[in-house]
Tab-separated table of C-alpha atoms and ligand atoms in Angstrom:
chain	number	residue	atom	x	y	z
K	10	UNK	CA	-85.300	18.880	-59.733
K	11	UNK	CA	-82.518	16.450	-58.878
K	12	UNK	CA	-79.064	17.892	-59.504
K	13	UNK	CA	-76.014	15.775	-60.123
K	14	UNK	CA	-73.495	15.650	-57.324
K	15	UNK	CA	-70.079	14.096	-56.802
K	16	UNK	CA	-68.103	13.130	-53.713
K	17	UNK	CA	-65.086	15.425	-53.833
K	18	UNK	CA	-61.955	16.387	-51.941
K	19	UNK	CA	-58.880	18.509	-52.537
K	20	UNK	CA	-55.603	16.637	-52.293
K	21	UNK	CA	-51.919	16.557	-52.991
K	22	UNK	CA	-51.781	13.986	-55.736
K	23	UNK	CA	-48.439	12.224	-56.369
K	24	UNK	CA	-46.699	12.172	-59.735
K	25	UNK	CA	-45.483	8.774	-60.942
K	26	UNK	CA	-42.059	8.973	-59.239
K	27	UNK	CA	-43.658	9.963	-55.951
K	28	UNK	CA	-46.255	7.219	-56.292
K	29	UNK	CA	-43.557	4.606	-56.874
K	30	UNK	CA	-41.648	5.680	-53.752
K	31	UNK	CA	-44.785	5.829	-51.619
K	32	UNK	CA	-45.958	2.442	-52.855
K	33	UNK	CA	-42.629	1.071	-51.634
K	34	UNK	CA	-43.459	2.608	-48.253
K	35	UNK	CA	-46.806	0.799	-48.055
K	36	UNK	CA	-45.231	-2.429	-49.287
K	37	UNK	CA	-42.529	-2.293	-46.607
K	38	UNK	CA	-45.191	-2.631	-43.904
K	39	UNK	CA	-45.598	-6.005	-42.248
K	40	UNK	CA	-48.013	-8.388	-43.976
K	41	UNK	CA	-51.381	-8.986	-42.363
K	42	UNK	CA	-51.518	-5.533	-40.823
K	43	UNK	CA	-54.768	-4.506	-42.468
K	44	UNK	CA	-55.862	-3.233	-45.869
K	45	UNK	CA	-53.056	-1.355	-47.633
K	46	UNK	CA	-54.120	1.694	-49.616
K	47	UNK	CA	-54.010	0.749	-53.300
K	48	UNK	CA	-51.032	2.383	-55.065
K	49	UNK	CA	-53.399	4.222	-57.435
K	50	UNK	CA	-55.207	5.778	-54.462
K	51	UNK	CA	-52.210	7.186	-52.570
K	52	UNK	CA	-52.703	10.882	-51.754
K	53	UNK	CA	-52.718	13.474	-49.004
K	54	UNK	CA	-56.101	15.031	-48.330
K	55	UNK	CA	-56.090	18.828	-48.116
K	56	UNK	CA	-59.805	19.332	-47.591
K	57	UNK	CA	-62.639	16.829	-47.658
K	58	UNK	CA	-65.823	18.232	-49.196
K	59	UNK	CA	-68.294	15.355	-49.461
K	60	UNK	CA	-71.203	15.540	-51.918
K	61	UNK	CA	-70.953	18.641	-54.098
K	62	UNK	CA	-73.650	19.662	-56.580
K	63	UNK	CA	-72.605	20.461	-60.160
K	64	UNK	CA	-73.278	24.235	-59.884
K	65	UNK	CA	-71.390	24.462	-56.610
K	66	UNK	CA	-68.515	22.593	-58.178
K	67	UNK	CA	-68.244	25.190	-60.951
K	68	UNK	CA	-68.020	27.983	-58.402
K	69	UNK	CA	-65.510	25.983	-56.368
K	70	UNK	CA	-63.259	25.399	-59.368
K	71	UNK	CA	-63.382	29.096	-60.224
K	72	UNK	CA	-62.406	29.915	-56.629
K	73	UNK	CA	-59.577	27.367	-56.717
K	74	UNK	CA	-58.155	29.130	-59.754
K	75	UNK	CA	-57.773	32.306	-57.677
K	76	UNK	CA	-55.763	30.609	-54.938
K	77	UNK	CA	-52.201	31.855	-54.568
K	78	UNK	CA	-49.862	29.574	-52.650
K	79	UNK	CA	-46.200	28.857	-53.241
K	80	UNK	CA	-44.734	25.419	-53.920
K	81	UNK	CA	-43.332	23.682	-50.830
K	82	UNK	CA	-41.696	20.503	-49.630
K	83	UNK	CA	-43.537	18.378	-47.101
K	84	UNK	CA	-41.351	15.996	-45.125
K	85	UNK	CA	-43.094	12.790	-44.139
K	86	UNK	CA	-41.085	11.804	-41.102
K	87	UNK	CA	-43.022	9.398	-38.881
K	88	UNK	CA	-45.742	6.772	-38.643
K	89	UNK	CA	-48.922	7.568	-36.800
K	90	UNK	CA	-51.897	5.469	-35.776
K	91	UNK	CA	-55.467	6.512	-35.041
K	92	UNK	CA	-57.202	3.895	-32.947
K	93	UNK	CA	-60.814	4.818	-33.608
K	94	UNK	CA	-60.752	4.854	-37.427
K	95	UNK	CA	-58.060	2.084	-37.302
K	96	UNK	CA	-55.809	3.934	-39.686
K	97	UNK	CA	-52.028	3.795	-39.977
K	98	UNK	CA	-50.539	6.856	-41.662
K	99	UNK	CA	-47.339	8.681	-42.490
K	100	UNK	CA	-47.206	12.192	-41.150
K	101	UNK	CA	-45.124	15.300	-40.909
K	102	UNK	CA	-44.059	16.874	-37.621
K	103	UNK	CA	-43.827	20.234	-39.321
K	104	UNK	CA	-46.548	21.731	-41.501
K	105	UNK	CA	-44.939	24.129	-43.989
K	106	UNK	CA	-46.572	27.579	-43.785
K	107	UNK	CA	-47.321	27.439	-47.523
K	108	UNK	CA	-49.310	24.238	-46.967
K	109	UNK	CA	-51.183	25.762	-44.036
K	110	UNK	CA	-51.961	28.817	-46.185
K	111	UNK	CA	-53.147	26.632	-49.057
K	112	UNK	CA	-55.513	24.690	-46.807
K	113	UNK	CA	-56.874	27.893	-45.262
K	114	UNK	CA	-57.566	29.311	-48.704
K	115	UNK	CA	-59.305	26.088	-49.741
K	116	UNK	CA	-61.434	26.197	-46.581
K	117	UNK	CA	-62.426	29.808	-47.292
K	118	UNK	CA	-63.184	29.012	-50.944
K	119	UNK	CA	-65.368	26.050	-49.967
K	120	UNK	CA	-67.201	28.031	-47.280
K	121	UNK	CA	-67.821	30.872	-49.736
K	122	UNK	CA	-69.441	28.291	-52.022
K	123	UNK	CA	-71.785	27.262	-49.232
K	124	UNK	CA	-70.024	24.017	-48.309
K	125	UNK	CA	-69.524	23.111	-44.679
K	126	UNK	CA	-65.868	22.507	-43.962
K	127	UNK	CA	-63.973	20.742	-41.239
K	128	UNK	CA	-62.421	23.426	-39.020
K	129	UNK	CA	-60.312	21.114	-36.893
K	130	UNK	CA	-56.587	21.915	-37.013
K	131	UNK	CA	-55.149	20.535	-40.216
K	132	UNK	CA	-52.801	17.603	-39.748
K	133	UNK	CA	-51.162	16.519	-42.993
K	134	UNK	CA	-51.057	12.752	-43.255
K	135	UNK	CA	-50.928	10.041	-45.861
K	136	UNK	CA	-53.052	7.005	-45.069
K	137	UNK	CA	-51.012	3.842	-45.603
K	138	UNK	CA	-53.220	1.106	-44.237
K	139	UNK	CA	-56.819	0.814	-43.004
K	140	UNK	CA	-58.482	-1.637	-40.643
K	141	UNK	CA	-55.361	-1.825	-38.510
K	142	UNK	CA	-56.594	-3.297	-35.217
K	143	UNK	CA	-53.428	-2.964	-33.138
K	144	UNK	CA	-50.759	-0.265	-33.236
K	145	UNK	CA	-48.114	-2.391	-34.924
K	146	UNK	CA	-44.372	-2.866	-34.586
K	147	UNK	CA	-43.079	-0.973	-37.581
K	148	UNK	CA	-39.939	-0.810	-39.663
K	149	UNK	CA	-37.739	2.258	-39.250
K	150	UNK	CA	-39.305	5.250	-40.965
K	151	UNK	CA	-37.333	6.469	-43.957
K	152	UNK	CA	-38.180	10.153	-44.470
K	153	UNK	CA	-39.889	11.081	-47.706
K	154	UNK	CA	-39.652	14.574	-49.140
K	155	UNK	CA	-42.811	15.405	-51.069
K	156	UNK	CA	-42.160	18.374	-53.356
K	157	UNK	CA	-45.612	19.772	-53.991
K	158	UNK	CA	-45.994	21.741	-57.203
K	159	UNK	CA	-49.765	21.593	-57.545
K	160	UNK	CA	-53.005	20.642	-55.834
K	161	UNK	CA	-55.888	18.608	-57.230
K	162	UNK	CA	-59.626	18.253	-57.033
K	163	UNK	CA	-60.353	14.543	-56.719
K	164	UNK	CA	-63.554	12.573	-57.083
K	165	UNK	CA	-64.144	9.591	-54.820
K	166	UNK	CA	-66.127	6.829	-56.533
K	167	UNK	CA	-67.202	3.540	-55.138
K	168	UNK	CA	-65.960	0.717	-57.329
K	169	UNK	CA	-66.423	-3.057	-57.117
K	170	UNK	CA	-63.005	-3.640	-55.506
K	171	UNK	CA	-63.343	-0.688	-53.097
K	172	UNK	CA	-63.200	3.064	-53.416
K	173	UNK	CA	-61.389	4.636	-56.382
K	174	UNK	CA	-60.103	8.195	-56.452
K	175	UNK	CA	-60.021	10.075	-59.726
K	176	UNK	CA	-58.144	13.371	-59.973
K	177	UNK	CA	-60.271	15.695	-62.124
K	178	UNK	CA	-58.310	18.904	-62.271
K	179	UNK	CA	-55.037	20.287	-60.943
K	180	UNK	CA	-53.856	23.828	-60.264
K	181	UNK	CA	-50.185	24.779	-60.194
K	182	UNK	CA	-48.802	26.274	-57.018
K	183	UNK	CA	-47.117	29.509	-57.926
K	184	UNK	CA	-44.870	31.926	-56.174
K	185	UNK	CA	-46.971	34.697	-54.675
K	186	UNK	CA	-47.158	37.403	-57.360
K	187	UNK	CA	-46.907	40.193	-54.759
K	188	UNK	CA	-43.601	38.973	-53.416
K	189	UNK	CA	-41.919	38.703	-56.826
K	190	UNK	CA	-43.224	41.686	-58.706
K	191	UNK	CA	-40.304	43.888	-57.692
K	192	UNK	CA	-40.446	47.041	-55.636
K	193	UNK	CA	-43.892	47.975	-54.396
K	194	UNK	CA	-45.137	51.470	-54.757
K	195	UNK	CA	-45.781	53.117	-51.442
K	196	UNK	CA	-48.950	55.106	-51.226
D	225	LIG	P1	-64.814	4.854	-47.729
D	225	LIG	O1	-65.336	6.062	-46.962
D	225	LIG	O2	-65.642	4.502	-48.913
D	225	LIG	O3	-64.444	3.714	-46.851
D	225	LIG	P2	-62.474	6.461	-48.126
D	225	LIG	O4	-62.579	6.966	-46.713
D	225	LIG	O5	-61.141	6.045	-48.644
D	225	LIG	O6	-63.428	5.262	-48.398
D	225	LIG	P3	-63.755	8.910	-48.874
D	225	LIG	O7	-64.632	8.788	-47.635
D	225	LIG	O8	-64.393	9.308	-50.146
D	225	LIG	O9	-62.999	7.565	-49.136
D	225	LIG	O10	-62.602	9.923	-48.511
D	225	LIG	C1	-61.749	10.544	-49.446
D	225	LIG	C2	-60.566	11.135	-48.702
D	225	LIG	O11	-61.047	12.125	-47.772
D	225	LIG	C3	-59.787	10.131	-47.837
D	225	LIG	O12	-58.444	10.561	-47.772
D	225	LIG	C4	-60.428	10.263	-46.485
D	225	LIG	O13	-59.524	9.913	-45.452
D	225	LIG	C5	-60.744	11.751	-46.443
D	225	LIG	N1	-61.945	12.006	-45.615
D	225	LIG	C6	-63.125	11.381	-45.694
D	225	LIG	N2	-64.020	11.875	-44.824
D	225	LIG	C7	-63.376	12.862	-44.161
D	225	LIG	C8	-63.740	13.779	-43.137
D	225	LIG	N3	-64.953	13.793	-42.608
D	225	LIG	N4	-62.817	14.653	-42.701
D	225	LIG	C9	-61.583	14.666	-43.214
D	225	LIG	N5	-61.173	13.843	-44.204
D	225	LIG	C10	-62.037	12.951	-44.672
D	226	LIG	MG1	-64.407	7.649	-45.782
């Protein structure tokens, strides 16, 4: 029996104000650099999953609901360029511990659902432009403070004009219950 599957990833998905600011960042790049990420597609990948079957997705969403990670601020503070995939990105020199913890929990949740996950060290980055052939001369980087209040499960669909990302569901980041529930009983 053929089961339905979708191409999925977890991401930080911008709200409208964040999207507007980040679109300005992509638009400030020199013309002719490559293919700018469409404003509607701007995001930061937390964990790429690939094709996920419908039953697995249910289990994954249930596991995501159990994740406890606090809100955080991610400072995008520099441009980076990867030669092989020809990608220009905005990155953060410091990964907030809450973000690291969130990604680790997502990796464990995905593994527990039988998905194979990328175990390379997580490097938060926001892709700005693809098909960049040469590391370019760039304008001065203006830091961007991304206040993350939730994380999203996003579907990647191929569309006539290129890929389109569709956020399906978001979970609020919440202060760890254990650290706010007052004095702990000592056993
Ligand atoms: P396309 O692959 O169709 O050219 P795309 O790379 O934008 O387009 P996806 O491959 O669906 O779209 O990727 C969705 C998101 O996951 C993007 O942010 C992409 O950079 C990231 N991603 C894709 N593959 C991997 C991978 N193997 N490891 C880590 N991140 C990945
Ligand atoms: Mg891809």
